[in-house]
Tab-separated table of C-alpha atoms in Angstrom:
chain	number	residue	atom	x	y	z
M	1	SER	CA	44.782	-30.675	-42.187
M	2	MET	CA	41.493	-29.585	-40.723
M	3	LYS	CA	40.731	-33.253	-39.863
M	4	ILE	CA	43.672	-33.216	-37.486
M	5	VAL	CA	42.348	-29.961	-36.070
M	6	SER	CA	38.914	-31.417	-35.294
M	7	ALA	CA	40.563	-34.415	-33.631
M	8	LEU	CA	42.641	-32.032	-31.541
M	9	LEU	CA	39.516	-30.158	-30.468
M	10	LEU	CA	38.217	-33.355	-28.894
M	11	LEU	CA	41.452	-33.598	-26.932
M	12	ALA	CA	41.427	-29.956	-25.884
M	13	ALA	CA	39.462	-30.660	-22.721
M	14	GLY	CA	42.278	-32.838	-21.409
M	15	LEU	CA	45.246	-30.549	-22.015
M	16	THR	CA	48.324	-31.273	-19.976
M	17	LYS	CA	51.028	-28.958	-18.697
M	18	ALA	CA	54.105	-28.973	-20.880
M	19	ASP	CA	56.952	-31.251	-19.853
M	20	ASP	CA	59.912	-28.983	-19.470
M	21	ASP	CA	62.389	-30.536	-21.878
M	22	LYS	CA	60.138	-31.491	-24.792
M	23	GLN	CA	60.324	-29.955	-28.226
M	24	VAL	CA	57.475	-28.236	-30.055
M	25	THR	CA	56.459	-30.217	-33.140
M	26	CYS	CA	54.517	-29.674	-36.356
M	27	GLY	CA	50.860	-30.689	-36.119
M	28	SER	CA	50.735	-30.024	-32.385
M	29	ALA	CA	48.111	-27.654	-30.968
M	30	ILE	CA	49.642	-25.317	-28.409
M	31	LYS	CA	48.663	-22.563	-26.018
M	32	LEU	CA	51.091	-19.648	-25.765
M	33	THR	CA	51.379	-17.515	-22.631
M	34	HIS	CA	52.771	-14.009	-22.554
M	35	VAL	CA	55.835	-13.810	-20.289
M	36	GLU	CA	55.840	-10.106	-19.299
M	37	SER	CA	52.248	-10.192	-18.028
M	38	GLY	CA	53.102	-13.030	-15.646
M	39	GLY	CA	52.294	-16.044	-17.824
M	40	LYS	CA	48.585	-15.655	-17.021
M	41	TYR	CA	47.474	-14.333	-20.423
M	42	TYR	CA	47.014	-16.670	-23.385
M	43	LEU	CA	47.142	-15.806	-27.084
M	44	MET	CA	43.580	-16.239	-28.361
M	45	SER	CA	41.182	-15.484	-31.173
M	46	ASP	CA	37.534	-16.102	-32.021
M	47	GLU	CA	34.970	-15.233	-34.696
M	48	ARG	CA	34.799	-11.575	-33.711
M	49	GLN	CA	36.196	-8.995	-36.122
M	50	LEU	CA	38.155	-5.852	-35.343
M	51	ASN	CA	35.862	-2.846	-35.770
M	52	THR	CA	38.836	-0.663	-36.760
M	53	GLY	CA	41.699	-0.979	-39.224
M	54	SER	CA	41.563	-4.091	-41.420
M	55	GLY	CA	38.369	-5.497	-39.878
M	56	GLN	CA	40.043	-8.923	-39.772
M	57	GLN	CA	39.562	-11.500	-37.033
M	58	LEU	CA	40.460	-10.293	-33.558
M	59	VAL	CA	43.550	-11.650	-31.762
M	60	THR	CA	44.120	-10.736	-28.101
M	61	ALA	CA	45.694	-12.198	-24.959
M	62	VAL	CA	43.177	-13.330	-22.376
M	63	GLN	CA	43.386	-14.499	-18.762
M	64	ASN	CA	41.689	-17.829	-19.419
M	65	ASN	CA	43.639	-21.048	-19.848
M	66	LYS	CA	40.535	-23.201	-20.330
M	67	THR	CA	39.195	-21.689	-23.562
M	68	PRO	CA	39.644	-23.781	-26.732
M	69	ASN	CA	40.011	-20.389	-28.478
M	70	GLY	CA	43.593	-20.370	-27.172
M	71	LEU	CA	44.685	-23.385	-29.238
M	72	TRP	CA	46.945	-22.844	-32.263
M	73	GLN	CA	48.192	-25.585	-34.571
M	74	VAL	CA	51.873	-25.456	-35.560
M	75	ARG	CA	52.246	-25.796	-39.348
M	76	GLU	CA	54.746	-25.251	-42.152
M	77	ALA	CA	55.083	-21.704	-43.467
M	78	HIS	CA	52.927	-20.472	-46.357
M	79	GLY	CA	54.436	-21.713	-49.614
M	80	GLU	CA	56.575	-24.416	-47.944
M	81	VAL	CA	56.307	-28.205	-48.248
M	82	VAL	CA	54.116	-29.866	-45.613
M	83	CYS	CA	55.833	-30.286	-42.247
M	84	GLU	CA	54.999	-33.830	-41.211
M	85	ALA	CA	53.164	-34.208	-37.898
M	86	GLY	CA	55.565	-34.844	-35.045
M	87	THR	CA	58.576	-33.161	-36.696
M	88	PRO	CA	60.432	-30.957	-34.169
M	89	VAL	CA	60.494	-27.247	-35.066
M	90	LYS	CA	64.008	-25.786	-35.359
M	91	CYS	CA	65.061	-22.433	-33.971
M	92	GLY	CA	65.022	-20.007	-36.892
M	93	GLN	CA	62.376	-22.014	-38.764
M	94	MET	CA	59.503	-20.183	-40.451
M	95	ILE	CA	56.084	-21.513	-39.349
M	96	ARG	CA	52.384	-20.679	-39.366
M	97	LEU	CA	50.068	-20.844	-36.371
M	98	THR	CA	46.554	-21.820	-37.453
M	99	HIS	CA	43.776	-21.033	-34.978
M	100	VAL	CA	42.126	-24.356	-34.196
M	101	THR	CA	38.520	-23.202	-33.714
M	102	THR	CA	38.284	-20.820	-36.707
M	103	GLY	CA	40.893	-22.192	-39.157
M	104	ASN	CA	42.458	-18.758	-39.727
M	105	ASN	CA	46.156	-17.968	-39.370
M	106	LEU	CA	48.016	-15.693	-36.963
M	107	HIS	CA	48.832	-12.727	-39.192
M	108	THR	CA	50.308	-9.242	-39.147
M	109	HIS	CA	50.655	-6.309	-41.534
M	110	GLY	CA	51.381	-2.571	-41.498
M	111	ILE	CA	47.922	-1.383	-40.400
M	112	LYS	CA	48.021	0.302	-36.977
M	113	SER	CA	46.825	-1.605	-33.907
M	114	PRO	CA	43.829	0.011	-32.167
M	115	LEU	CA	45.314	0.834	-28.737
M	116	SER	CA	49.090	1.221	-28.992
M	117	ASN	CA	49.428	2.260	-32.663
M	118	GLN	CA	51.922	-0.488	-33.383
M	119	HIS	CA	51.065	-3.093	-36.065
M	120	GLU	CA	47.812	-5.061	-36.054
M	121	VAL	CA	47.909	-8.783	-35.279
M	122	THR	CA	44.879	-10.634	-36.644
M	123	GLY	CA	43.468	-13.970	-37.715
M	124	PHE	CA	43.544	-14.110	-41.514
M	125	GLY	CA	42.024	-16.407	-44.135
M	126	GLN	CA	38.790	-18.075	-45.123
M	127	GLY	CA	38.787	-20.690	-42.362
M	128	ASP	CA	40.697	-23.308	-44.354
M	129	GLY	CA	44.172	-22.567	-42.990
M	130	ASP	CA	45.265	-20.978	-46.268
M	131	GLY	CA	46.351	-17.338	-46.241
M	132	ASP	CA	49.480	-15.526	-47.411
M	133	ARG	CA	53.064	-14.756	-46.392
M	134	GLY	CA	51.813	-12.350	-43.724
M	135	ASP	CA	51.008	-15.555	-41.796
M	136	ASN	CA	54.670	-16.618	-41.638
M	137	TRP	CA	56.544	-16.255	-38.345
M	138	LYS	CA	60.159	-17.116	-37.583
M	139	VAL	CA	60.772	-18.919	-34.293
M	140	VAL	CA	63.482	-16.867	-32.549
M	141	CYS	CA	64.894	-18.874	-29.641
M	142	ASP	CA	67.720	-16.557	-28.608
M	143	GLY	CA	66.433	-13.448	-26.885
M	144	GLY	CA	69.923	-12.448	-25.793
M	145	GLY	CA	70.824	-11.583	-22.218
M	146	TYR	CA	68.996	-13.619	-19.589
M	147	PHE	CA	67.247	-15.803	-22.175
M	148	SER	CA	70.411	-16.425	-24.217
M	149	SER	CA	70.281	-19.844	-25.777
M	150	SER	CA	72.100	-21.872	-28.392
M	151	ALA	CA	69.263	-24.389	-28.648
M	152	GLU	CA	68.742	-26.127	-31.971
M	153	TYR	CA	65.011	-26.750	-31.445
M	154	TRP	CA	62.039	-24.829	-30.068
M	155	GLU	CA	61.622	-26.210	-26.561
M	156	ARG	CA	58.434	-25.869	-24.576
M	157	SER	CA	60.197	-24.724	-21.429
M	158	THR	CA	61.996	-21.812	-23.121
M	159	PRO	CA	60.552	-18.367	-23.873
M	160	ILE	CA	60.738	-17.607	-27.599
M	161	MET	CA	59.832	-14.779	-29.926
M	162	LEU	CA	57.885	-14.921	-33.174
M	163	GLN	CA	59.141	-12.577	-35.895
M	164	SER	CA	56.986	-11.775	-38.920
M	165	GLU	CA	58.539	-12.666	-42.275
M	166	THR	CA	56.840	-9.773	-44.072
M	167	THR	CA	57.161	-6.911	-41.547
M	168	SER	CA	60.151	-8.153	-39.453
M	169	ARG	CA	58.113	-7.169	-36.373
M	170	TYR	CA	57.727	-9.365	-33.309
M	171	LEU	CA	54.487	-10.715	-31.860
M	172	GLY	CA	53.962	-8.674	-28.702
M	173	SER	CA	51.552	-7.832	-25.919
M	174	SER	CA	51.726	-5.836	-22.695
M	175	SER	CA	50.027	-5.912	-19.304
M	176	SER	CA	49.684	-2.119	-19.645
M	177	VAL	CA	47.854	-2.192	-23.015
M	178	GLN	CA	44.445	-3.509	-22.021
M	179	PHE	CA	40.930	-3.132	-23.420
M	180	THR	CA	38.892	-1.192	-20.839
M	181	GLN	CA	35.548	0.573	-20.520
M	182	GLN	CA	37.359	3.817	-21.345
M	183	ASN	CA	38.860	2.681	-24.663
M	184	CYS	CA	36.321	0.028	-25.693
M	185	GLY	CA	32.940	1.050	-24.252
M	186	ARG	CA	30.781	-0.184	-21.405
M	187	ASN	CA	29.645	-3.395	-23.112
M	188	CYS	CA	33.104	-4.169	-24.489
M	189	PRO	CA	33.123	-7.883	-25.463
M	190	ILE	CA	36.891	-8.065	-24.913
M	191	MET	CA	37.033	-6.196	-21.600
M	192	ASN	CA	40.343	-6.820	-19.777
M	193	HIS	CA	41.932	-8.591	-22.754
M	194	LEU	CA	45.422	-7.405	-23.684
M	195	GLU	CA	46.064	-6.024	-27.151
M	196	CYS	CA	48.388	-8.101	-29.344
M	197	PHE	CA	50.602	-6.163	-31.731
M	198	GLY	CA	53.575	-6.344	-34.074
M	199	ARG	CA	56.457	-4.690	-32.210
M	200	ASN	CA	59.595	-3.325	-33.831
M	201	SER	CA	61.947	-4.371	-31.026
M	202	ASN	CA	62.482	-7.706	-29.334
M	203	ASP	CA	62.184	-7.021	-25.606
M	204	GLN	CA	60.271	-8.265	-22.577
M	205	TYR	CA	56.965	-7.560	-24.338
M	206	THR	CA	57.658	-10.002	-27.167
M	207	GLN	CA	58.427	-13.185	-25.212
M	208	TRP	CA	56.021	-16.114	-25.276
M	209	LYS	CA	56.124	-19.604	-23.831
M	210	VAL	CA	54.261	-22.819	-24.590
M	211	GLU	CA	52.227	-23.513	-21.480
M	212	MET	CA	49.892	-26.317	-22.559
M	213	GLY	CA	49.035	-28.284	-25.640
M	214	VAL	CA	48.230	-31.464	-27.473
M	215	HIS	CA	51.709	-32.523	-28.563
M	216	LEU	CA	52.303	-34.934	-31.425
M	217	TYR	CA	55.438	-37.085	-31.701
M	218	LYS	CA	56.679	-39.489	-34.330
């Protein structure tokens, strides 16, 4: 609920580094770092809208681990029964990530992303955490190869991928797809942010890791 969210905001100032072996749980507010770009960029959003495509709320990856705009609350998928706070999230489970400061959900759809012409990733909703199935993401724990894992639960120490239920694309970003003066103008408000996109393959650009958070346990 949004009450939990406001309580989490008060805690945001005192975020701790993730313990390596702990599981990610429903109700927790987490910060996700992008693996390929060195773990320095955090998934974030704020009130700004995209000025292309859908015009929905902007989602980027930013080199700032202090901003409360990087906090996302882990919730049950759209249309599912409430996932009780403190319940560990299973690998393969469908979830939503609700942006703590705006109340909108991490979302994707078939509209092209502004820089790389993949799929847009946005914040969607009316600020009450309620959107549609485009907000649903499957937690994919097994990336194959080096990150091969038979884990039952989403663990904070392990890179994971998030796969859209509606498009089957993966949440991605890239250190080479950056907003610059050339592609965004001299007074670009998101200068040096990385574009986030829905990617059709799961590769090094689609791996994310929980770096910090306010973690709830039963």
